[in-house]
CSV table of C-alpha atoms and ligand atoms in Angstrom, one decimal:
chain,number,residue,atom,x,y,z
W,119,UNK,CA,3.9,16.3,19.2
W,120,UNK,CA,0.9,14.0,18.9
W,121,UNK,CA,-0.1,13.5,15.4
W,122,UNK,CA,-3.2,11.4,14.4
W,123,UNK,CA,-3.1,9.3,11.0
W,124,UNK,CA,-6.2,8.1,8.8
W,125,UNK,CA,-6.3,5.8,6.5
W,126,UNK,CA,-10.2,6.2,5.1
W,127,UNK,CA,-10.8,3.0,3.0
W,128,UNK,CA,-14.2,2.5,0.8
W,129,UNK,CA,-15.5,-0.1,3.5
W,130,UNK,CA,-13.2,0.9,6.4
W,131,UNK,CA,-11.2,3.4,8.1
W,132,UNK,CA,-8.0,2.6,10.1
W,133,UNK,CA,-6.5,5.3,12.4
W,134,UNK,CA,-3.7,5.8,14.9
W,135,UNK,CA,-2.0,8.3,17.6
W,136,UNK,CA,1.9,8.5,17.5
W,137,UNK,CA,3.6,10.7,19.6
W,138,UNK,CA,6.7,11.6,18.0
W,139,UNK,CA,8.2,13.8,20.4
W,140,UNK,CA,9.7,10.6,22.2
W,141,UNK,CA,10.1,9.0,18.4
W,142,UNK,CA,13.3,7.8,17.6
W,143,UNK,CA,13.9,8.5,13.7
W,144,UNK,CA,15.2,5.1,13.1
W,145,UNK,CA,12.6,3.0,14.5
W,146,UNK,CA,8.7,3.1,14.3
W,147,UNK,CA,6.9,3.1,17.8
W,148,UNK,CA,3.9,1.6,18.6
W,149,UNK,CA,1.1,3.6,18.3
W,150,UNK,CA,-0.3,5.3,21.3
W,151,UNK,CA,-4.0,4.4,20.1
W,152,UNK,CA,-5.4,2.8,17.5
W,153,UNK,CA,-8.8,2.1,15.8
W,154,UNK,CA,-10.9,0.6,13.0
W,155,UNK,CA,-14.3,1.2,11.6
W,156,UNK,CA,-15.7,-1.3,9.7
W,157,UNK,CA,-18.3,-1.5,7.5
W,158,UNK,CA,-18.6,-5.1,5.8
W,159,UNK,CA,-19.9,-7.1,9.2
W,160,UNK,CA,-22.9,-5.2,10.1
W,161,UNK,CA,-25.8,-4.6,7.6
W,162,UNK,CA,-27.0,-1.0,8.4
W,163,UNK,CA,-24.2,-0.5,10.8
W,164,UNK,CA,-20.4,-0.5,11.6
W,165,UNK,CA,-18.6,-2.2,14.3
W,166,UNK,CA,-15.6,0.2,16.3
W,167,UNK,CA,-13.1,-1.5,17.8
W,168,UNK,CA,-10.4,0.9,19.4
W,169,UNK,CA,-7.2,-0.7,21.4
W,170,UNK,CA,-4.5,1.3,23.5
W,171,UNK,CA,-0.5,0.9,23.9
W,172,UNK,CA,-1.8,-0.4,27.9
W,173,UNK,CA,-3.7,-2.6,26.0
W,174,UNK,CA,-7.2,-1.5,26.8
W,175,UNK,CA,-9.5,-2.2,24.1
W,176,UNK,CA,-13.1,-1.3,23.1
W,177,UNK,CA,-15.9,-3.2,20.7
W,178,UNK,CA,-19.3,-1.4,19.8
W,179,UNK,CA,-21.0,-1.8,17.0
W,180,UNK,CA,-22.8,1.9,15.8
W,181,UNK,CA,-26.1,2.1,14.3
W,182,UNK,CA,-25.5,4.5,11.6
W,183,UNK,CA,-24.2,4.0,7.9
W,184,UNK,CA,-22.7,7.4,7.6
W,185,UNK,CA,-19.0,7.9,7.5
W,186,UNK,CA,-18.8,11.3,9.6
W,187,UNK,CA,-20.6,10.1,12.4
W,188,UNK,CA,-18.4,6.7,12.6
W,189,UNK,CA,-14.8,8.9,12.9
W,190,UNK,CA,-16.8,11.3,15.4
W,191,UNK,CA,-17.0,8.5,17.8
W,192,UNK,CA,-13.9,6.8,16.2
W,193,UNK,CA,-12.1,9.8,17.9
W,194,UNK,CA,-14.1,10.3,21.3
W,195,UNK,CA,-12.3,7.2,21.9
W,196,UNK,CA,-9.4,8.9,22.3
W,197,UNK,CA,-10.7,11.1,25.2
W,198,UNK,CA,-13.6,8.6,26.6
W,199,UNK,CA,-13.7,5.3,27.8
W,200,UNK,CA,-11.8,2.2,28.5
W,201,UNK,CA,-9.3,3.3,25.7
W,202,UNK,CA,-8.5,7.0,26.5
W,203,UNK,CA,-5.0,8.0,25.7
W,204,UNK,CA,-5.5,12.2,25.8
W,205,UNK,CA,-6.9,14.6,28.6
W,206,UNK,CA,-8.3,16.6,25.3
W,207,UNK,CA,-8.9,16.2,21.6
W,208,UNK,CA,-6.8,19.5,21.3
W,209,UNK,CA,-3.6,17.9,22.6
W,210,UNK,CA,-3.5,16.6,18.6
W,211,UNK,CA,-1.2,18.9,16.5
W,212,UNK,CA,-2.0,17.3,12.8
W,213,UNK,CA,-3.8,14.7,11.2
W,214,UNK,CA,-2.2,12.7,8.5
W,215,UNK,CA,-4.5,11.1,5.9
W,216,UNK,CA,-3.5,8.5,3.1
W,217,UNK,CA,-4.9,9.3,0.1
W,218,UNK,CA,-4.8,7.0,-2.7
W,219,UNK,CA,-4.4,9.6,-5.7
W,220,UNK,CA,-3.3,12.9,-6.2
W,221,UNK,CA,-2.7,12.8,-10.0
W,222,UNK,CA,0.3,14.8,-11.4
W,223,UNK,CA,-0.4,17.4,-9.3
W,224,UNK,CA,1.1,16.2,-5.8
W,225,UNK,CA,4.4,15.2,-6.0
W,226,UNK,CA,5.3,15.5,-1.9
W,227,UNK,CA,2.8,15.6,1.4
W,228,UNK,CA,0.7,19.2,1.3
W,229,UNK,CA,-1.3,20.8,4.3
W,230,UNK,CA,-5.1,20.1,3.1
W,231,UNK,CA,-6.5,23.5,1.8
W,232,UNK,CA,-9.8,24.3,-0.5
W,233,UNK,CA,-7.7,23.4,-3.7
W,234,UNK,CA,-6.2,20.2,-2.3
W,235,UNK,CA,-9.9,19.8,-1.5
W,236,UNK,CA,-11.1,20.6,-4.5
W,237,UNK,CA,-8.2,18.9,-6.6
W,238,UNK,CA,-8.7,15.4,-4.4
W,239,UNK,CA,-12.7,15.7,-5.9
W,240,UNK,CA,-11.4,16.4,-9.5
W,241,UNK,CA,-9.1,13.3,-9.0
W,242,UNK,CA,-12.4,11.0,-8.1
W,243,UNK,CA,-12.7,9.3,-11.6
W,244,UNK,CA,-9.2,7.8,-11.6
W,245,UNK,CA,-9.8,6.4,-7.9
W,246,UNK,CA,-13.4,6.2,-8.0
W,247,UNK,CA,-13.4,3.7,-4.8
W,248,UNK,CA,-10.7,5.3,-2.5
W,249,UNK,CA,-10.6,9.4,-3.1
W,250,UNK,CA,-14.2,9.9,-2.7
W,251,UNK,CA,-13.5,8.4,1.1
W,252,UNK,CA,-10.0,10.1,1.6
W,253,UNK,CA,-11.6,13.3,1.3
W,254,UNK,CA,-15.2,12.5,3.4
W,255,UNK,CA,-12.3,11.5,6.2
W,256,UNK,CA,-10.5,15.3,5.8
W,257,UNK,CA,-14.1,16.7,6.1
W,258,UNK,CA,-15.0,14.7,8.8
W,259,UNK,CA,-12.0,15.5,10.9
W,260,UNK,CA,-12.6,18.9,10.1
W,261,UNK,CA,-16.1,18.4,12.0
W,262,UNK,CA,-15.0,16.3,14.9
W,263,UNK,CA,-11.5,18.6,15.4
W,264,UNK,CA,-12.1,21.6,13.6
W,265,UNK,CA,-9.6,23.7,12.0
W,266,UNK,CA,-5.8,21.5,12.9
W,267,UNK,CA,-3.9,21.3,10.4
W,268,UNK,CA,-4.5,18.3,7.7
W,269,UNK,CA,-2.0,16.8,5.3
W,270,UNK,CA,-2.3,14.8,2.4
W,271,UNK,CA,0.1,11.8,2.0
W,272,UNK,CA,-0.5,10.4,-2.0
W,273,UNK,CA,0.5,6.9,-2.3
W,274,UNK,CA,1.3,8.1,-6.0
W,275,UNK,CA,3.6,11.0,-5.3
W,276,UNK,CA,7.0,8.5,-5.3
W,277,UNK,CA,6.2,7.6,-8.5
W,278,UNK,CA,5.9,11.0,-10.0
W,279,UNK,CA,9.1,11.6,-10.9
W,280,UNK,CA,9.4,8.5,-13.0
W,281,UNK,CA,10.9,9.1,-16.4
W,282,UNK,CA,8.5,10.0,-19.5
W,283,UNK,CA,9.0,6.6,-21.1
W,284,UNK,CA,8.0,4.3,-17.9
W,285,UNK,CA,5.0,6.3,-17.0
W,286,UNK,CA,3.9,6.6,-20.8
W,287,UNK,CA,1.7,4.1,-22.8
W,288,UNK,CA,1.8,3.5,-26.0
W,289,UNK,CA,-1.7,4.9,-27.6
W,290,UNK,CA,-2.4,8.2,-29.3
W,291,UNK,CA,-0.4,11.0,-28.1
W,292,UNK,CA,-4.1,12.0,-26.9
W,293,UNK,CA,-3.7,10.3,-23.7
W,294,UNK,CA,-0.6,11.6,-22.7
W,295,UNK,CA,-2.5,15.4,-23.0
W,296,UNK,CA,-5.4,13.5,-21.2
W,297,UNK,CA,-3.6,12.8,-18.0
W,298,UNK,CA,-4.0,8.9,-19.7
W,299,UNK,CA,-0.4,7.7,-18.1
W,300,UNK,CA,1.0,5.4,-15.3
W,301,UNK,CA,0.9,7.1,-11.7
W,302,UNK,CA,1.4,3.9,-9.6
W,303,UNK,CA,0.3,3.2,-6.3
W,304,UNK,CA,1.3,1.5,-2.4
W,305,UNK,CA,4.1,4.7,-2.8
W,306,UNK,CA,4.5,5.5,1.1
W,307,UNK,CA,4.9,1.8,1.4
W,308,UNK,CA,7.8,1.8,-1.2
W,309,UNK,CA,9.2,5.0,-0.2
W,310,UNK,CA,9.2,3.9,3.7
W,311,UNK,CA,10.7,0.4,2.5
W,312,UNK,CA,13.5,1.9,0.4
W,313,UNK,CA,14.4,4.4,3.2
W,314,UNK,CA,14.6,1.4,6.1
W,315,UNK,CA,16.4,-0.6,3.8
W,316,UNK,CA,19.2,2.4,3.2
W,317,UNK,CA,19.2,2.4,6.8
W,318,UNK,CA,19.0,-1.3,7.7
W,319,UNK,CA,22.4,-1.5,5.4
W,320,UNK,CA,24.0,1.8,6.8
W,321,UNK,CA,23.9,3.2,3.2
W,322,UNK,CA,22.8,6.3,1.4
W,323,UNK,CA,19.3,5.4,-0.1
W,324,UNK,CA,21.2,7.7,-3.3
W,325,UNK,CA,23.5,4.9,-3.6
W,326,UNK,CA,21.7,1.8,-4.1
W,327,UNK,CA,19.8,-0.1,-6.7
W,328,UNK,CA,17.0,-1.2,-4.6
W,329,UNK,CA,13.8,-3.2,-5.9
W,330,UNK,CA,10.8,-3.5,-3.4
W,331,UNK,CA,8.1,-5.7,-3.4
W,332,UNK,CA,4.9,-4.5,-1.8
W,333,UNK,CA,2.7,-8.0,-2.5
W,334,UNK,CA,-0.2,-8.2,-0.1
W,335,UNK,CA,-4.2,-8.2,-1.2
W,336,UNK,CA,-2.5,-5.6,-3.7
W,337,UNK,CA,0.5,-6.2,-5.4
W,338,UNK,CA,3.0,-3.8,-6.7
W,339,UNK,CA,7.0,-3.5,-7.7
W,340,UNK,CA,8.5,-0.2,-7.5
W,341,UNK,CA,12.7,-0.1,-8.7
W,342,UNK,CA,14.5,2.8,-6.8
W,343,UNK,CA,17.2,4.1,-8.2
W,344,UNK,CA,19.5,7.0,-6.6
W,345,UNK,CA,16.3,7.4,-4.0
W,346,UNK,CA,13.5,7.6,-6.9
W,347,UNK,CA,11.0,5.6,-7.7
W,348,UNK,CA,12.4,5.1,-12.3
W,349,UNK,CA,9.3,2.2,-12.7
W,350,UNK,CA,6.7,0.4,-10.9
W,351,UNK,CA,3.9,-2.0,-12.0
W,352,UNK,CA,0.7,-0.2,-11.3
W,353,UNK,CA,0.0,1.9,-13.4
W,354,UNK,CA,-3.2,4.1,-14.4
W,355,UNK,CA,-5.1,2.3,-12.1
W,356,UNK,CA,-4.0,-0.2,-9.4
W,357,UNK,CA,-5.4,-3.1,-11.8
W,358,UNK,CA,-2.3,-3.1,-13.9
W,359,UNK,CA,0.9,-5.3,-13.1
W,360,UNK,CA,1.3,-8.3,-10.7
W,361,UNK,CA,-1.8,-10.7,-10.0
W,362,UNK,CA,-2.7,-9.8,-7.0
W,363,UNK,CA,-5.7,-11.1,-3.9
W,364,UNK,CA,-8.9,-10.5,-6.6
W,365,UNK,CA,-7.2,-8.4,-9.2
W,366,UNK,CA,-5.6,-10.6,-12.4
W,367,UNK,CA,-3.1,-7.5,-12.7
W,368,UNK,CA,-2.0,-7.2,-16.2
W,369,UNK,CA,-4.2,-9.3,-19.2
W,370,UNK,CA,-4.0,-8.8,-22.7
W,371,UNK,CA,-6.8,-5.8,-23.7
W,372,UNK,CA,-7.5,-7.7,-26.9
W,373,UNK,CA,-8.9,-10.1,-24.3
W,374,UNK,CA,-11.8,-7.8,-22.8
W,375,UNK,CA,-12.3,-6.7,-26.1
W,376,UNK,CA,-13.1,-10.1,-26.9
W,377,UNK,CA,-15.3,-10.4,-23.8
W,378,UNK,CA,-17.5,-7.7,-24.9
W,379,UNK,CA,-18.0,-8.0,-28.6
W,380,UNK,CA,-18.6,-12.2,-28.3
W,381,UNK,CA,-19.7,-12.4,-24.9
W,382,UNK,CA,-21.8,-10.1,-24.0
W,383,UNK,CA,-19.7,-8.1,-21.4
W,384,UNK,CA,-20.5,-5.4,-19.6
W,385,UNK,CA,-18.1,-2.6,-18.4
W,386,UNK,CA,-19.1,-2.8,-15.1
W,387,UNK,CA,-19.2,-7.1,-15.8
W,388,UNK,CA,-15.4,-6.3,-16.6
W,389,UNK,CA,-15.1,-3.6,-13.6
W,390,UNK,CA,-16.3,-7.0,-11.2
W,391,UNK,CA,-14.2,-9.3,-13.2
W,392,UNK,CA,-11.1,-7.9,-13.1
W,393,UNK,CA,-11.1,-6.3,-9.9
W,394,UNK,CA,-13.0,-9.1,-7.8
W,395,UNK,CA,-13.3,-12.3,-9.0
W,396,UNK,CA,-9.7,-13.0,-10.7
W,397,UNK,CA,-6.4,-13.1,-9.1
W,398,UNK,CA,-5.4,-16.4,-6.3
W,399,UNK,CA,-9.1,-15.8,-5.8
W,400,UNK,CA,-10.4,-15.8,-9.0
W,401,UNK,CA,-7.9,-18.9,-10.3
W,402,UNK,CA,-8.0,-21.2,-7.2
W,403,UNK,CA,-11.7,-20.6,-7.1
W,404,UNK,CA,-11.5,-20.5,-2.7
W,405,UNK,CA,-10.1,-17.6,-1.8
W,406,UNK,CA,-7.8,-14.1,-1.8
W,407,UNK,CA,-6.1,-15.3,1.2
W,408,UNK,CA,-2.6,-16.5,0.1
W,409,UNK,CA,-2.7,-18.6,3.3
W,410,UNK,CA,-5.8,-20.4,2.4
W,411,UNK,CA,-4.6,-20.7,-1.1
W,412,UNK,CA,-1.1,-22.5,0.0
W,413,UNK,CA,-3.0,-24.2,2.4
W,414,UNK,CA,-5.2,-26.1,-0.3
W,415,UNK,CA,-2.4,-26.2,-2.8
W,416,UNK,CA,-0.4,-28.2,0.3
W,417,UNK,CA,-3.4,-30.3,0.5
W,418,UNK,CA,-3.2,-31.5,-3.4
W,419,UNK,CA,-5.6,-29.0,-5.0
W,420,UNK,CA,-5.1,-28.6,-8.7
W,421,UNK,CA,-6.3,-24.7,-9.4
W,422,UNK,CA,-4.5,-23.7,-5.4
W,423,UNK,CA,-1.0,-25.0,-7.2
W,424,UNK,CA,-1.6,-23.5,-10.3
W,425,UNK,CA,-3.2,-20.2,-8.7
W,426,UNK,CA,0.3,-20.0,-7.1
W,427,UNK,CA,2.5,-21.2,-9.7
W,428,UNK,CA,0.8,-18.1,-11.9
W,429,UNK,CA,1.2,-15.9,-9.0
W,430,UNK,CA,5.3,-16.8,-9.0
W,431,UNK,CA,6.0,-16.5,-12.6
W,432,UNK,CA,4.0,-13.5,-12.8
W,433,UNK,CA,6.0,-11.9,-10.0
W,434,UNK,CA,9.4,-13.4,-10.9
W,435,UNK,CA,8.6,-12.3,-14.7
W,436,UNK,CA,7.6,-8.5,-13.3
W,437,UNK,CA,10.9,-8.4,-11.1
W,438,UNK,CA,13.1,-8.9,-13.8
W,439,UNK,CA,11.4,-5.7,-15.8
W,440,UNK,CA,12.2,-3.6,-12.7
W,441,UNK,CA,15.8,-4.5,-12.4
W,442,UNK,CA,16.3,-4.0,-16.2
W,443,UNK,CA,14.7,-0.6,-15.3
W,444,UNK,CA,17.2,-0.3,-12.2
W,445,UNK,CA,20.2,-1.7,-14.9
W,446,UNK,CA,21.8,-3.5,-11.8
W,447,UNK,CA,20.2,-4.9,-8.2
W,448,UNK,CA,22.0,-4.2,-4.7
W,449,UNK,CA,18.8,-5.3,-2.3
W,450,UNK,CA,15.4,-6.4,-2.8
W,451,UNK,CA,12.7,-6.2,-0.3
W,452,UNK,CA,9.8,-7.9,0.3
W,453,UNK,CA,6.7,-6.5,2.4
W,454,UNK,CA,2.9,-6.5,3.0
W,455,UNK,CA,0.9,-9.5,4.0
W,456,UNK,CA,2.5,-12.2,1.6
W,457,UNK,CA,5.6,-10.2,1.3
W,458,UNK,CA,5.9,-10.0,5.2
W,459,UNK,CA,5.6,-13.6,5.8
W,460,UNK,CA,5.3,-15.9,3.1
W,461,UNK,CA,9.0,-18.1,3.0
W,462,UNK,CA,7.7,-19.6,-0.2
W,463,UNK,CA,7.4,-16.8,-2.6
W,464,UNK,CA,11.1,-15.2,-1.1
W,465,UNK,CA,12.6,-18.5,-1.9
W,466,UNK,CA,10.5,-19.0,-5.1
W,467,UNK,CA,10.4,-15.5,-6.2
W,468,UNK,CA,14.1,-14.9,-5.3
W,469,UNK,CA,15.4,-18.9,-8.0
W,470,UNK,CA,15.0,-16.1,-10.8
W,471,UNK,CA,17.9,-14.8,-10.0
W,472,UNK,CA,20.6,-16.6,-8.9
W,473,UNK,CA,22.4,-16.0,-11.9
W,474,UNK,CA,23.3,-12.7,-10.5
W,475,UNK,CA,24.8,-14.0,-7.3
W,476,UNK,CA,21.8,-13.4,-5.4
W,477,UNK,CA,21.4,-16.6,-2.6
W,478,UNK,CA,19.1,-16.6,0.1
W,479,UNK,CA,19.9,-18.3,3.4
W,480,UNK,CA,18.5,-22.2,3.7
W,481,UNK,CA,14.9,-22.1,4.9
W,482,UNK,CA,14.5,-18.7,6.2
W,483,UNK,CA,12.2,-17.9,8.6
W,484,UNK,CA,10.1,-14.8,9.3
W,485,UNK,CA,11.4,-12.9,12.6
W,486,UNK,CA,9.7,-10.4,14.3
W,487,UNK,CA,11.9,-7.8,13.5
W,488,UNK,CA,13.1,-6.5,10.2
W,489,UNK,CA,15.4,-9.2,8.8
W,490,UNK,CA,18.2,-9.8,5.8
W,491,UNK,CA,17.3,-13.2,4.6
W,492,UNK,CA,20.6,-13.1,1.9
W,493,UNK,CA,23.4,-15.5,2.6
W,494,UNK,CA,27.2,-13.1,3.5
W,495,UNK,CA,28.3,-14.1,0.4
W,496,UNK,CA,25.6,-13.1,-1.6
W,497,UNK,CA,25.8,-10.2,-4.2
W,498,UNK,CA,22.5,-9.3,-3.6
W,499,UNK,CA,20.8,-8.6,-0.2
W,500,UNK,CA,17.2,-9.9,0.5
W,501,UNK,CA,15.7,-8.0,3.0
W,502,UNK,CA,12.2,-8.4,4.9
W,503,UNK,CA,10.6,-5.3,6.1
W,504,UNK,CA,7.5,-4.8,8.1
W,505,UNK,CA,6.1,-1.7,6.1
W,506,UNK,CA,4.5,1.3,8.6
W,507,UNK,CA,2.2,3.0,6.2
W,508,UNK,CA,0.9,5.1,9.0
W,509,UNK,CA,4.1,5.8,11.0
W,510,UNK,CA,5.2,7.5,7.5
W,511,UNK,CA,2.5,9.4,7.4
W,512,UNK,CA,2.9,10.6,10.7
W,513,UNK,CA,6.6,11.7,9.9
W,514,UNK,CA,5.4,13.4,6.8
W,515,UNK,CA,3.2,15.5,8.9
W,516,UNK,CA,6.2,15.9,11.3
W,517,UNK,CA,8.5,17.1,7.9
W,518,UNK,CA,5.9,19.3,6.8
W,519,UNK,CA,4.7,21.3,10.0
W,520,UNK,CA,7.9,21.6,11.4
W,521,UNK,CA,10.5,21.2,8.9
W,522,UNK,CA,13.6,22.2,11.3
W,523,UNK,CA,13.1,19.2,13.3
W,524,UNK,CA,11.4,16.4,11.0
W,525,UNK,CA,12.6,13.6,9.1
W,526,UNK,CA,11.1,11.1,6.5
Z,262,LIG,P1,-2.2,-6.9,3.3
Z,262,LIG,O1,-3.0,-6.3,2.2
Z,262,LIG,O2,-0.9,-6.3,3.4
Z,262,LIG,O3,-3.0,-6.8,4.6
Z,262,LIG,O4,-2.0,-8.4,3.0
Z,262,LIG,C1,-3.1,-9.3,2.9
Z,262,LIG,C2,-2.5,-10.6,2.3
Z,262,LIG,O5,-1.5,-11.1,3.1
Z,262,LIG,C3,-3.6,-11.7,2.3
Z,262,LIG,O6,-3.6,-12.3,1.0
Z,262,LIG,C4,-3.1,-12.7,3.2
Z,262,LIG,O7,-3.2,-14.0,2.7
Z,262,LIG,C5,-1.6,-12.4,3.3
Z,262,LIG,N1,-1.0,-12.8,4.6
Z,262,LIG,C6,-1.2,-12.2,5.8
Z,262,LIG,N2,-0.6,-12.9,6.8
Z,262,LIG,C7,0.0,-14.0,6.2
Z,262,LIG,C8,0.8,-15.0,6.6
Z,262,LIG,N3,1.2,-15.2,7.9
Z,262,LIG,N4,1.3,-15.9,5.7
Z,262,LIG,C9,1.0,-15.8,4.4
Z,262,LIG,N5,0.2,-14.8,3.9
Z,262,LIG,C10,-0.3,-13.9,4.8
């Protein structure tokens, strides 16, 4: 069964072909195809680059601006040129598409009908940069592949079941009859995390304590406890919790009201602020690249070493919230960009909390597999964990249309 996955982003799309009838549950394969459009290199444009598991790859850069016509030829890749994986478009059973937010309403993967449709639109003002492009990517592949079946993934879904009192703020009891409460986001990362851990440790998932830690341009903490997601540090909007690549995560609000009644702030001065310009970028004034950012700091620059030292005690500060949450801690995991790679922030991240007999192995390096970084005798186990957004996608799709045989 050959299912395609898309991941339609504001400025680009990502998609992939697994074919999971030769999938082995445990592990994730490499896709069969796989291929980006881009949007921020080429004014008026967008550059396609598509690459096979032979190793075949294709670069063109497409005159056109609109989205449809991008994953149109996107997907003759599949069937044309130097990158061609099928005989014919209809050898595809599903498509799998990420999409950021699916309110309260979504609380597992759903085939895409006229209501998901229509409920993905009504969704649009709480992820007014991400849902507008998940659904133009559903109609799209409705164009290019007409009517096989479509399923929504919702990186918020693992967080719906978290108890009243973590996903509640504390205004008016308005809000909470507004929809005004904490959905979370980067769930099929923290969901796919948890699972591989269970599985890395030859444990039920129900039986551990298990914190993950998605940090890459975003950053979020989820705590899952007996296989649920009971907190996480996103919240209404993906703003909220850690500081992230160009977010500043969670700041006082008595802060931007003080930006707009004595400086002369704008919302969308706050929107730019906030979500652009704060963050490692925003502190070390150089960059959101955390290598870039270490690499100054290494060099002796003042704001890269306090950019990071923020970034550490905001994270370490952050973790210790989810494991009061959890009320115990049997394995955290770090993934993502950062998470995936960055030796620093396990070792810095992970001094917190010795005190509970966690201790990390001298020096660890990354690996190119999935690795535990915890010493044998530690009480705690530290595992890194390359996270496959799109390969659980893919087996969402699989549990969904064929629920005899699929697995998540
Ligand atoms: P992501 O959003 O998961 O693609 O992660 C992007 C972030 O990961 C960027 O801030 C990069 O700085 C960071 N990153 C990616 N690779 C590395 C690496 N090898 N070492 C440190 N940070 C990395």
């Amino acid at each position: 069964m050959k299912i395609l996955v898309l991941n339609a982003g504001s400025s680009s799309h990502k998609s992939c072909l697994f074919d999971l009838s030769s999938a082995d549950a445990d592990h994730s394969p490499s896709p069969l195809w796989r291929a980006a459009l881009d949007w921020t290199h080429q004014e008026g444009g967008v550059e396609l680059t598509a690459t096979n598991a032979a190793g075949d790859s294709m670069q063109q850069v497409l005159s056109t601006t609109d989205k449809a016509e991008g994953i149109e030829a996107m997907v003759k890749t599949l069937v044309q040129g130097p990158t061609q994986v099928l005989g014919d478009l209809a050898e595809i059973a599903a498509v799998g598409h990420r999409v950021v937010h699916g309110g309260h309403n979504y609380q597992n993967p759903v085939v895409v009908d006229d209501e998901v449709k229509a409920t993905i639109e009504s969704l649009i003002p709480l992820a007014p940069a991400h849902n507008p492009a998940n659904l133009q990517g559903i109609e799209a592949i409705a164009q290019s592949l007409g009517t096989i079946p479509q399923v929504a993934v919702f990186d918020t879904a693992f967080h719906s079941h978290m108890p009243e009192a973590a996903a509640t703020y504390p205004g008016p009891y308005a809000w909470v009859e507004q929809g005004i409460r904490r959905y979370g986001f980067h769930g099929i990362s923290h969901q796919y995390v948890a699972q591989r851990a269970a599985k890395m440790l030859g444990r039920d998932l129900e039986s551990l304590k298990i914190l993950t830690c998605h940090l890459g341009n975003g950053c979020s903490l989820a705590a899952v406890k007996d296989g649920f997601c009971v907190d996480t540090t996103m919240g209404f909007t993906p703003l909220e919790g850690l500081m992230m690549g160009s977010r500043s995560g969670s700041v006082d609000p008595g802060l931007l009201i003080h930006l707009m009644r004595h400086e002369g702030y704008s919302v969308d001065d706050l929107d730019t602020l906030l979500n652009k310009e704060s963050g490692l970028k925003g502190l070390s004034g150089l960059s959101n690249d955390m290598r870039l950012v270490t690499e100054a700091m290494e060099q002796g620059n003042p704001q890269a070493k306090l950019a990071i030292e923020v970034f550490i005690h905001r994270l370490r500060r952050e973790m210790g919230g989810m494991i009061a949450s959890l009320g115990g801690l049997d394995v955290v995991v770090f993934t993502a960009g950062i998470g995936e790679n960055k030796s620093l922030v396990w070792q810095r991240a992970c001094e917190g909390f010795e005190f509970l007999g966690l201790r990390l192995n001298d020096d660890p390096s990354r690996a190119q597999d999935d690795q535990d970084i915890a010493t044998m005798d530690s009480a705690v186990r530290v595992l890194v964990i390359h996270t496959q957004e799109e390969w659980a996608i893919a087996q969402a799709c699989l549990a969904l249309l064929q629920p005899a045989t699929g697995h998540m």
